[in-house]
mmCIF file of C-alpha atoms and ligand atoms in Angstrom:
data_model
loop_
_atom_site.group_PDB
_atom_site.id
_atom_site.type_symbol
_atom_site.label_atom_id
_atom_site.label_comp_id
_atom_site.label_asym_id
_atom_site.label_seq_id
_atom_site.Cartn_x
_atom_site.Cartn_y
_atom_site.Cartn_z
ATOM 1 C CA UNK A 1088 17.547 7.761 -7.354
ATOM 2 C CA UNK A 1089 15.384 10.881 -8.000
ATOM 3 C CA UNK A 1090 12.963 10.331 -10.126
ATOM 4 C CA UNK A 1091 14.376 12.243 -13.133
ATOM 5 C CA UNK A 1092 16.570 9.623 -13.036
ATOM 6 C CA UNK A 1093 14.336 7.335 -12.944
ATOM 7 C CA UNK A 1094 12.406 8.431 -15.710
ATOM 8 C CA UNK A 1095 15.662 8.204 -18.232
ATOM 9 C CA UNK A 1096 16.178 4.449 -16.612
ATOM 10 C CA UNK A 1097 12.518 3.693 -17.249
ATOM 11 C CA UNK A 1098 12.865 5.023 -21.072
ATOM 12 C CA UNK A 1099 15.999 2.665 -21.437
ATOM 13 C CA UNK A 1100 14.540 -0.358 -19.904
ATOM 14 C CA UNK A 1101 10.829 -0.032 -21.917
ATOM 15 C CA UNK A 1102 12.790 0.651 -24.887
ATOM 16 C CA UNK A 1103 15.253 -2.335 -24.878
ATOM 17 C CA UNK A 1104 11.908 -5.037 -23.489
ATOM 18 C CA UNK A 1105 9.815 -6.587 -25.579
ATOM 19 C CA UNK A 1106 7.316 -6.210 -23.228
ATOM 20 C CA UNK A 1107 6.241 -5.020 -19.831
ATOM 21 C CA UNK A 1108 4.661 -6.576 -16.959
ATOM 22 C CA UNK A 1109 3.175 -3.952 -13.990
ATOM 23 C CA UNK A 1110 2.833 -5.648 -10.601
ATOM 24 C CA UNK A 1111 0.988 -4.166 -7.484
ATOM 25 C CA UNK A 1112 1.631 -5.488 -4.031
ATOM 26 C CA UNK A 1113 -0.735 -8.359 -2.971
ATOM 27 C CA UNK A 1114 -3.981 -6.890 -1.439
ATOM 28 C CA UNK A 1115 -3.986 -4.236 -3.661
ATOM 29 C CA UNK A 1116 -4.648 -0.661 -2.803
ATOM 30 C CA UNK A 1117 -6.029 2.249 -4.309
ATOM 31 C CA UNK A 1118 -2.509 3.809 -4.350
ATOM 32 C CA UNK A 1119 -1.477 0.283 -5.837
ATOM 33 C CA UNK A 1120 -3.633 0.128 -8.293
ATOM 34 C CA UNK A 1121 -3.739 3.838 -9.383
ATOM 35 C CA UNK A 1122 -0.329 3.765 -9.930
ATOM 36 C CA UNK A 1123 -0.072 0.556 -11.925
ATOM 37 C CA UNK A 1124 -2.984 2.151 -13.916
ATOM 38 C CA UNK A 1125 -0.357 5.261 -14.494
ATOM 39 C CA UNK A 1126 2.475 3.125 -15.110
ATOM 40 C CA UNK A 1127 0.668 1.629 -17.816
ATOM 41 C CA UNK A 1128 -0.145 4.954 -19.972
ATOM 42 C CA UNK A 1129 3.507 5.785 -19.845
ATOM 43 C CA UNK A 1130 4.400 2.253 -21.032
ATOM 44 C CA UNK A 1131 1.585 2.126 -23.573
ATOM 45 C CA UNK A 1132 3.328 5.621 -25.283
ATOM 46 C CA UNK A 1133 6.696 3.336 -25.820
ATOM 47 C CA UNK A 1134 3.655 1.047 -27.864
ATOM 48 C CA UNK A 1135 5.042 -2.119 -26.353
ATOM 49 C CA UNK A 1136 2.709 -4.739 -24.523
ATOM 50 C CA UNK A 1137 2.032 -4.248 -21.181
ATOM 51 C CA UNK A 1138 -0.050 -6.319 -18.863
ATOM 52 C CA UNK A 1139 -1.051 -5.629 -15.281
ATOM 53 C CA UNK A 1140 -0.665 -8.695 -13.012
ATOM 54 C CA UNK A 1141 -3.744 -9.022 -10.375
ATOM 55 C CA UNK A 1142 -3.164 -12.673 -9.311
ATOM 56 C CA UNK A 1143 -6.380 -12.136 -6.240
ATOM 57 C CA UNK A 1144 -9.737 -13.797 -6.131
ATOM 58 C CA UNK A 1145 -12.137 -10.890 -7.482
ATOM 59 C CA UNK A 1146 -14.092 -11.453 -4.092
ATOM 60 C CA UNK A 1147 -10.777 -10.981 -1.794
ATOM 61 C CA UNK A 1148 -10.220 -7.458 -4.078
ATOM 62 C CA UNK A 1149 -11.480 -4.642 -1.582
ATOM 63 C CA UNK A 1150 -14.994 -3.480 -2.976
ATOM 64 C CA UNK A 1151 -13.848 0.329 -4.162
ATOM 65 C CA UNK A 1152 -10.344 -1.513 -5.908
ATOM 66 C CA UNK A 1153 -12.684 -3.774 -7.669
ATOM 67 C CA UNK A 1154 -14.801 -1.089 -9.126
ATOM 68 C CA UNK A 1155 -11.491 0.085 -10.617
ATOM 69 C CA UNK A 1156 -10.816 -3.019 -11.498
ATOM 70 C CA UNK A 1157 -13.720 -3.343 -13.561
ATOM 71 C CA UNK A 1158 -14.095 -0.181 -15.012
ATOM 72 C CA UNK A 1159 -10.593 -0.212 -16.379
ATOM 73 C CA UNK A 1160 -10.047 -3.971 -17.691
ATOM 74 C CA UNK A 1161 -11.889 -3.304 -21.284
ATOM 75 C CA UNK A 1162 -9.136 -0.706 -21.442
ATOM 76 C CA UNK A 1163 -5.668 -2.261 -19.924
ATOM 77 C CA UNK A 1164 -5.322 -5.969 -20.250
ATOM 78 C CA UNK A 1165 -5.559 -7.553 -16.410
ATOM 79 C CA UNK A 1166 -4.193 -11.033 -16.224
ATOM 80 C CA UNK A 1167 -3.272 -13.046 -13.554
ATOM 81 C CA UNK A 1168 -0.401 -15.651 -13.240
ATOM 82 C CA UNK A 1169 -1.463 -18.204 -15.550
ATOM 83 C CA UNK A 1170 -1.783 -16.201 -17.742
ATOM 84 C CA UNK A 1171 1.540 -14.572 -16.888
ATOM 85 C CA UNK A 1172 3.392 -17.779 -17.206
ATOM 86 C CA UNK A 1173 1.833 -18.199 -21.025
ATOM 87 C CA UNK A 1174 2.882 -14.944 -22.064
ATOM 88 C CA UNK A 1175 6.282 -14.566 -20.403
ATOM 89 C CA UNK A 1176 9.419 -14.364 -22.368
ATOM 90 C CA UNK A 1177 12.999 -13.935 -22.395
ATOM 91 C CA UNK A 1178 12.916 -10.212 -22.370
ATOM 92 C CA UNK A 1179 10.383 -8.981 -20.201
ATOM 93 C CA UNK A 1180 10.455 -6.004 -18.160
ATOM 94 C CA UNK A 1181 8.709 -5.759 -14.603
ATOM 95 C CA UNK A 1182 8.238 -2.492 -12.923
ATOM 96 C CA UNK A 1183 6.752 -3.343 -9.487
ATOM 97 C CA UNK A 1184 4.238 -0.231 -8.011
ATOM 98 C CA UNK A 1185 4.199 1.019 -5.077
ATOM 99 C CA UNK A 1186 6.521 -1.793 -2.909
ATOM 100 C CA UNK A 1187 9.574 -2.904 -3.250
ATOM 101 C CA UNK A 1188 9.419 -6.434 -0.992
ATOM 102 C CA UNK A 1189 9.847 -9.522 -3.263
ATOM 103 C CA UNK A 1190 7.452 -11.508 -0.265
ATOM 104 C CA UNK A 1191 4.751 -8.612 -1.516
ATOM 105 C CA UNK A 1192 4.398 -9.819 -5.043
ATOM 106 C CA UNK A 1193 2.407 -12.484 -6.594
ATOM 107 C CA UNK A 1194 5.187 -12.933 -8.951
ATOM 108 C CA UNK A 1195 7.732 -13.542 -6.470
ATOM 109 C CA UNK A 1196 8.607 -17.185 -7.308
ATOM 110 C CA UNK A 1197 9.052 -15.868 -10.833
ATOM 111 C CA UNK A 1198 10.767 -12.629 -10.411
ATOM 112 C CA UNK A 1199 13.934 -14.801 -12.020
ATOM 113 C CA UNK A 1200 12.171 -14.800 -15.365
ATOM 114 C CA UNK A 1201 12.349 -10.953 -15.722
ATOM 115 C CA UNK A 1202 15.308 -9.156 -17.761
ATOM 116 C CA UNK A 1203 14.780 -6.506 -15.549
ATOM 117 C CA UNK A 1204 13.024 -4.986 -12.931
ATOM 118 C CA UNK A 1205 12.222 -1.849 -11.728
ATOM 119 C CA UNK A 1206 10.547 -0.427 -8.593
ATOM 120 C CA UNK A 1207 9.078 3.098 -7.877
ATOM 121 C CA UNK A 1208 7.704 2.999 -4.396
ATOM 122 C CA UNK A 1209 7.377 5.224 -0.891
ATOM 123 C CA UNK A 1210 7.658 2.677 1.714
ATOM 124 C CA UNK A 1211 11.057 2.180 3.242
ATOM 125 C CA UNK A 1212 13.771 0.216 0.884
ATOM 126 C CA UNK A 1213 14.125 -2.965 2.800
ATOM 127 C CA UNK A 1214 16.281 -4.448 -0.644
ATOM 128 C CA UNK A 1215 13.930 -7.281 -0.790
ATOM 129 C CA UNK A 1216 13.736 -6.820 -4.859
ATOM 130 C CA UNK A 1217 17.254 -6.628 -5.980
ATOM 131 C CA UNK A 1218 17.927 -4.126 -8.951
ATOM 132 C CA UNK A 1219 19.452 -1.074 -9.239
ATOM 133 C CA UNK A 1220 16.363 0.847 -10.892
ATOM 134 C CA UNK A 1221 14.500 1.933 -8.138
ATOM 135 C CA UNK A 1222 12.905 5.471 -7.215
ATOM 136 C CA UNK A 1223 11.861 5.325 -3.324
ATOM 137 C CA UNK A 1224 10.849 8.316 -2.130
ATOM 138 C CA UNK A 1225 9.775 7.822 1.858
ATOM 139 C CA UNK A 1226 8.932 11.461 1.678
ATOM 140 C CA UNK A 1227 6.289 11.208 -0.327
ATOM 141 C CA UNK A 1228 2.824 10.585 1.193
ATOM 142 C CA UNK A 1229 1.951 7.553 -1.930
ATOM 143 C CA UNK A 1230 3.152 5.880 -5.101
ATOM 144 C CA UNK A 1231 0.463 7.934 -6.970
ATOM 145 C CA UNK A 1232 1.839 11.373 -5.793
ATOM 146 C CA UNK A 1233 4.731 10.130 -7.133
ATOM 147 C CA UNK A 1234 3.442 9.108 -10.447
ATOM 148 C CA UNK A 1235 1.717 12.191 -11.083
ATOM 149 C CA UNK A 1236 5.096 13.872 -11.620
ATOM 150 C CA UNK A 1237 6.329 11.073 -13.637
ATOM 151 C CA UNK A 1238 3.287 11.143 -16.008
ATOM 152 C CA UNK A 1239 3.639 15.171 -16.102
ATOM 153 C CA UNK A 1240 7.477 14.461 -17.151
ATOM 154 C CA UNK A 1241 6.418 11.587 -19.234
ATOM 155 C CA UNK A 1242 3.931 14.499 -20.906
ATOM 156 C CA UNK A 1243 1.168 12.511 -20.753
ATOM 157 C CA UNK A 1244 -2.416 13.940 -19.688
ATOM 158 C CA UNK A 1245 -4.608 11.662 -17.933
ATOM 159 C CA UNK A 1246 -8.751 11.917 -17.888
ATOM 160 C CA UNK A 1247 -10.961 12.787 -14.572
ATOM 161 C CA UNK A 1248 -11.868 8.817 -14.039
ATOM 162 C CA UNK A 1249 -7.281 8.209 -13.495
ATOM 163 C CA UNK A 1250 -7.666 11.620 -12.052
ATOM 164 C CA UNK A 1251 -9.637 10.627 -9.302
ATOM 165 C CA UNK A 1252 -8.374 7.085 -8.687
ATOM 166 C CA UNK A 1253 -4.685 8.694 -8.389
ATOM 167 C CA UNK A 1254 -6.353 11.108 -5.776
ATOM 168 C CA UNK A 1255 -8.560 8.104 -4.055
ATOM 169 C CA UNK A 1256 -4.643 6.733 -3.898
ATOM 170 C CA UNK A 1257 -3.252 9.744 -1.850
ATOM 171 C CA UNK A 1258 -6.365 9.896 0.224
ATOM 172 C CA UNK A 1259 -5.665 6.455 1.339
ATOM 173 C CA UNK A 1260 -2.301 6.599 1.921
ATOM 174 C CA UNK A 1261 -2.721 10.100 4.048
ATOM 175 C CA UNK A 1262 -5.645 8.877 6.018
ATOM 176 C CA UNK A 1263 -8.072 11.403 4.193
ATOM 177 C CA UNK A 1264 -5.080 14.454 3.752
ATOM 178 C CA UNK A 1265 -4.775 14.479 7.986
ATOM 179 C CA UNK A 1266 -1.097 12.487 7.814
ATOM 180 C CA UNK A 1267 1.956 12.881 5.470
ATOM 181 C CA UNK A 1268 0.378 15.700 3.891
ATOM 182 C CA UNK A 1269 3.025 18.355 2.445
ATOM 183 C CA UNK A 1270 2.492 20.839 0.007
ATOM 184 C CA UNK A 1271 3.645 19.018 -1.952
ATOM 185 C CA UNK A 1272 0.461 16.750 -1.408
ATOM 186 C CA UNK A 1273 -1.677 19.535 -2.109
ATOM 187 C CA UNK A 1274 -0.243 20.525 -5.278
ATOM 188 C CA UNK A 1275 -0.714 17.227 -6.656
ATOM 189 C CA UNK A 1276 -3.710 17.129 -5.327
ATOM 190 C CA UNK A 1277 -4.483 20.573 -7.057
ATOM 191 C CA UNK A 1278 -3.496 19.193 -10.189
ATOM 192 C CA UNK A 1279 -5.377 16.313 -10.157
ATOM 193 C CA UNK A 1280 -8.376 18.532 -9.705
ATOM 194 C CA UNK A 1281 -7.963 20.581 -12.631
ATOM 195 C CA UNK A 1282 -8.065 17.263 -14.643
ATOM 196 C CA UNK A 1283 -11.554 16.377 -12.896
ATOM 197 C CA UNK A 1284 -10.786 14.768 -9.713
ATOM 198 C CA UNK A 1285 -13.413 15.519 -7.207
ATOM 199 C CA UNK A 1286 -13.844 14.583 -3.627
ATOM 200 C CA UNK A 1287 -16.756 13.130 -3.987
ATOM 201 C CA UNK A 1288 -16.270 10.451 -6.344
ATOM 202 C CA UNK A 1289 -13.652 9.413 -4.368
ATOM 203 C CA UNK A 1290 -15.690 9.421 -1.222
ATOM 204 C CA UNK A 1291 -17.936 7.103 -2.527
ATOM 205 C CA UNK A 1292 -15.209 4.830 -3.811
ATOM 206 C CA UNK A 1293 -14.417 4.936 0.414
ATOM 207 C CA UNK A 1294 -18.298 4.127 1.684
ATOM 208 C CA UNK A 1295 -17.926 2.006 4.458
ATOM 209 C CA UNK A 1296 -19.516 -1.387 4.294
ATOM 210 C CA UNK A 1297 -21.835 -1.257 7.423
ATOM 211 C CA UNK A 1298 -21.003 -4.857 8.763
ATOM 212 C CA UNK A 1299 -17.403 -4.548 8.244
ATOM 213 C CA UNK A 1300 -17.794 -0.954 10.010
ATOM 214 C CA UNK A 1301 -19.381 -2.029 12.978
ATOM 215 C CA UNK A 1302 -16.352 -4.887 13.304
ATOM 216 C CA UNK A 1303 -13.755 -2.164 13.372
ATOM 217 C CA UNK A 1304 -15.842 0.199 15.639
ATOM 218 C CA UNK A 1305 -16.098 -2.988 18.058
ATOM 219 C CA UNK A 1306 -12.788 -3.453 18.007
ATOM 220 C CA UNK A 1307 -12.458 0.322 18.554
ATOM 221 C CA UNK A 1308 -14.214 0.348 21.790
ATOM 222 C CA UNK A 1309 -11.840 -2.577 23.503
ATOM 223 C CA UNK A 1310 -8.699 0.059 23.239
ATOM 224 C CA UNK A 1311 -6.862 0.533 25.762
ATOM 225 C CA UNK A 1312 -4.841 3.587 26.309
ATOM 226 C CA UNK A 1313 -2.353 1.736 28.392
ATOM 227 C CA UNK A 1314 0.075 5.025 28.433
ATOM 228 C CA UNK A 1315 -0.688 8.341 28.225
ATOM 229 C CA UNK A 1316 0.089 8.449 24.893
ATOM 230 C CA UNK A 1317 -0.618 4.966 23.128
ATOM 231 C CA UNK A 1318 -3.470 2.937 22.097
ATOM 232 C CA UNK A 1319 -3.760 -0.817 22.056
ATOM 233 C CA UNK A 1320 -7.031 -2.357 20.659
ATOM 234 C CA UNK A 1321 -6.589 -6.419 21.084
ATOM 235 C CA UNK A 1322 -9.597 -8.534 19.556
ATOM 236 C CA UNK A 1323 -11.099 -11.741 21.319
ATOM 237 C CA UNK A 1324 -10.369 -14.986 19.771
ATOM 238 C CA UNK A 1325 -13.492 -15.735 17.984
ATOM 239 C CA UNK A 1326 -13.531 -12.494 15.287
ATOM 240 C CA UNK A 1327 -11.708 -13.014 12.039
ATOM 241 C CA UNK A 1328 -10.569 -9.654 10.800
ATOM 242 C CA UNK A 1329 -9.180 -8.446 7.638
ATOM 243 C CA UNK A 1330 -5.712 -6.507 7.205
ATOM 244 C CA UNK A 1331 -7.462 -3.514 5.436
ATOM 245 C CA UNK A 1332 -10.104 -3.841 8.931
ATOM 246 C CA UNK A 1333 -7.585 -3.315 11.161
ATOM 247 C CA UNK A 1334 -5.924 -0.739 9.509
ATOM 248 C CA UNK A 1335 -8.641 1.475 10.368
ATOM 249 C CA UNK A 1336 -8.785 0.310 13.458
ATOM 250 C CA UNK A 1337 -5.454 2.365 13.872
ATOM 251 C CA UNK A 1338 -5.965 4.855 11.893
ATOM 252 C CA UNK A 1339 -9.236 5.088 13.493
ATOM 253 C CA UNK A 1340 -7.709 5.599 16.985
ATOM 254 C CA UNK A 1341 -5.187 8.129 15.976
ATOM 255 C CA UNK A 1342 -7.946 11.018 16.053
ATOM 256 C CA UNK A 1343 -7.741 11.062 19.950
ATOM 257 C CA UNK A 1344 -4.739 12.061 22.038
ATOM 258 C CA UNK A 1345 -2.093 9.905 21.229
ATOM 259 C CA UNK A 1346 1.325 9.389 19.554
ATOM 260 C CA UNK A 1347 0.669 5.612 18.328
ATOM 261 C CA UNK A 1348 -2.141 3.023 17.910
ATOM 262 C CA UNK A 1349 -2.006 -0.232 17.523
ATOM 263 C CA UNK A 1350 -5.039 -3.128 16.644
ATOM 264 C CA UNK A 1351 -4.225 -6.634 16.966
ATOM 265 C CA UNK A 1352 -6.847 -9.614 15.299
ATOM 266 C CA UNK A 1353 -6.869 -13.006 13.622
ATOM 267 C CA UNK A 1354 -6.625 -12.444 10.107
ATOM 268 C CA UNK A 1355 -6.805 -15.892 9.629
ATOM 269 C CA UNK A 1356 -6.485 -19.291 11.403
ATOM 270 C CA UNK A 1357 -3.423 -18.949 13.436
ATOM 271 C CA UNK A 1358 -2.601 -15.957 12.020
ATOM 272 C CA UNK A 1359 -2.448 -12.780 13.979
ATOM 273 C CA UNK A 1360 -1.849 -9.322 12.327
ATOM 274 C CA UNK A 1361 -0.720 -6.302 14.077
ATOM 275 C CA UNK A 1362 -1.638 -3.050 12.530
ATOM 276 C CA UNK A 1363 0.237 0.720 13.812
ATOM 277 C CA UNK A 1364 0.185 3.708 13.470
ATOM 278 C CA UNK A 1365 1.928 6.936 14.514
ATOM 279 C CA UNK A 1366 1.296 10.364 14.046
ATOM 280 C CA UNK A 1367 5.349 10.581 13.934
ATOM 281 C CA UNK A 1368 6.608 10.681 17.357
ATOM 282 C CA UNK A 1369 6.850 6.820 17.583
ATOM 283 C CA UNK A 1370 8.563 4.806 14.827
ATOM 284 C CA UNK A 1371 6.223 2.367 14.618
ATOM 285 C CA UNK A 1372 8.447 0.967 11.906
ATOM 286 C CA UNK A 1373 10.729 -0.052 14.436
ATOM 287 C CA UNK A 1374 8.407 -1.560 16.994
ATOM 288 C CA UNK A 1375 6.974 -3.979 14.225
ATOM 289 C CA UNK A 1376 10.511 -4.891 12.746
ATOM 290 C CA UNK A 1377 10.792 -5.921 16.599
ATOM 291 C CA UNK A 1378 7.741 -8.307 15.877
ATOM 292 C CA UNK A 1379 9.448 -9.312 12.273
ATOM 293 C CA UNK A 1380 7.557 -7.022 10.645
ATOM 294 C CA UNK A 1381 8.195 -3.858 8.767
ATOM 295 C CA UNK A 1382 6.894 -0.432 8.483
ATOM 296 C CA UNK A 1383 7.969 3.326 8.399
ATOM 297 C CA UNK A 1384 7.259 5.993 11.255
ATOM 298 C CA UNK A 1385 4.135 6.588 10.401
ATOM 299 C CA UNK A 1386 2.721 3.371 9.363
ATOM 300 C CA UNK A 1387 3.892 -0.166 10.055
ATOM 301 C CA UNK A 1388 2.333 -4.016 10.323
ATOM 302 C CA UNK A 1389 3.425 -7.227 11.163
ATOM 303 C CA UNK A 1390 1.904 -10.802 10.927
ATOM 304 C CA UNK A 1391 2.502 -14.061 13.480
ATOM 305 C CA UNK A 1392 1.457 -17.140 13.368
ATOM 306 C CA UNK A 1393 0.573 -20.002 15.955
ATOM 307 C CA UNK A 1394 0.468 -17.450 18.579
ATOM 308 C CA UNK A 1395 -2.377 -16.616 20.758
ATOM 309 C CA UNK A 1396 -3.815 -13.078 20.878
ATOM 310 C CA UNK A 1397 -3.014 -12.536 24.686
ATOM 311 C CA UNK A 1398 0.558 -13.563 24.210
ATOM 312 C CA UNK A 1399 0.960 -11.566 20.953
ATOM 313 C CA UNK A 1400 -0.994 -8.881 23.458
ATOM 314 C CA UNK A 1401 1.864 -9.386 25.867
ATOM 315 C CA UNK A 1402 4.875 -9.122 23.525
ATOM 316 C CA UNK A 1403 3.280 -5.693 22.083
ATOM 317 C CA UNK A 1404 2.749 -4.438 25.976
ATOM 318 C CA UNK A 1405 6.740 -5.562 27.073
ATOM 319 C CA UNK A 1406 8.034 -3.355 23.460
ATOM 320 C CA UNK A 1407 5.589 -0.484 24.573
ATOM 321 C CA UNK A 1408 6.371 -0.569 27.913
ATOM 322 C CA UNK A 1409 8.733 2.294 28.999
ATOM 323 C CA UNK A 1410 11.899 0.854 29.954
ATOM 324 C CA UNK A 1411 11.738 2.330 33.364
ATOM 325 C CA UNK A 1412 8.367 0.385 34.357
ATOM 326 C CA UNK A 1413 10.144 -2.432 32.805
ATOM 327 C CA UNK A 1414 12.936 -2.004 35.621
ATOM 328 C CA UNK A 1415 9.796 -1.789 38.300
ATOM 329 C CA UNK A 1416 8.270 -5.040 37.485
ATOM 330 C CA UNK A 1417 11.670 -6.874 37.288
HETATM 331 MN MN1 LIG B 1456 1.042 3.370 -0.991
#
């Protein structure tokens, strides 16, 4: 649904709720959290109680998300599942921000106890959260570009701190304005700066943690550019990534010449994740769904456990592989 439309279903479902619970997906983002923070002003005109659900361990939070965190919690009430399953009642709306996959919320083994739910997201509608109030735009480069227009239809101004953590939310999600960038982007972008948003705050929410950094650069410098027009960066067994780590990995490798990049780590004990990304030539939505994952074109992951990383190494390779080597090595 556009979201015009989704702004009359939201006004419906806040008014007929007795209260409202705003859910970001696990390992929250900037462009999670920003929008959650959004959702929340619109929900708080309605005057009904609203609570964002955080269910992570304050040290697993990334550092810049926990700064938000903290500098908005005397102002919207944070609570995590306990706490949820104190408060919850028989007519409770959940609007889920920025993804739309039930395995993706902390509230997933509840999602029962909702009246309704509602989802406005931009990655691809893979109908994990059933309900017929959703606005997914794949066009648009983040959730928080998204709720920018929904808070300027909602005619609600927002100060330069939401400014700039909407902003910090499209600068994540377009790799620093060089992917999914239309000008459409920029105008929200535009806008946000004539509230106060400035590039530099939200640079220094994105300082690089020098350990971490020197992980991903490692990590960087064992790519292989297997193709002509792919890179593959595989990590040894002993290095424990994290999701976020790889990521830039990826994104990382995208600045030289080629169409896709792909890191693979341990995230965990016998758990592998593969991060890619495209600059749009590759769907590397479709090569992860291959690996039971899930993605769009420009941006997709997957995770696999009890695997090794040469194996998961090999299954990437025989995907990648054109089909006519394929044929050759047959
Ligand atoms: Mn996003």
């Amino acid at each position: 649904m556009t979201l015009k439309e989704f702004k009359l279903d939201l006004d419906k479902l806040i008014n007929i709720s007795d209260q409202v619970f705003l859910v970001p997906h696990l390992g929250a983002d900037f462009d999670a959290i920003s929008s959650c923070i959004a959702m929340a002003l619109i929900v708080r005109k309605y005057k009904k109680p609203f609570y964002i659900i955080l269910d992570e361990e304050p040290t697993k939070i990334e550092p810049g998300v926990k700064k938000i965190v903290d500098d908005i919690c005397t102002k919207f009430p944070i609570i995590n599942m306990e706490k949820y399953k104190q408060l919850s009642k028989d007519n409770d709306l959940l609007i889920a921000c920025d993804v739309n996959r039930d395995y993706l919320l902390c509230c997933k083994d509840y999602l029962h106890g909702f009246k309704n739910i509602a989802v406005i997201d931009h990655h691809e509608d893979d109908n994990g959260l059933k309900t017929s109030y959703k606005c997914i735009d794949v066009n648009s480069s983040s959730t928080a570009e998204l709720m920018v227009d929904l808070l300027c239809m909602n005619n609600i101004k927002v100060d330069s701190k939401i400014a700039n953590y909407l902003l910090a939310g499209i600068y994540l999600d377009t790799n620093k304005f060089t992917k999914n960038v239309s000008f459409k982007t920029m105008d929200i972008n535009s806008r946000l700066m004539k509230k106060g948003a400035s590039i530099d705050f939200v640079n220094e929410l994105f300082e690089e943690d020098f350990l971490s950094d020197r992980k991903v650069q490692q990590l960087v410098n064992k790519a292989n550019f297997f193709t002509y027009t792919i890179a593959l960066a595989i990590s040894s067994d002993d290095v424990k990534y994290t999701k976020e780590e790889l990521a830039k990995v990826a994104d990382y490798l995208l600045k030289y010449k080629v169409d896709a990049a792909f890191a693979a780590g341990f995230i965990d004990n016998d758990l592998i994740s593969i991060s890619a990304r495209s600059k749009g030539r590759i769907d590397v939505g479709d090569v992860m769904k291959k690996l039971s994952g899930g993605g769009n074109v420009y941006s997709a992951a997957t995770k696999i456990g009890n695997s090794s990383i040469d194996k998961v190494g090999e299954d990437l390779n025989k995907i990648l592989m054109p089909d006519f080597c394929k044929n050759l090595i047959k």
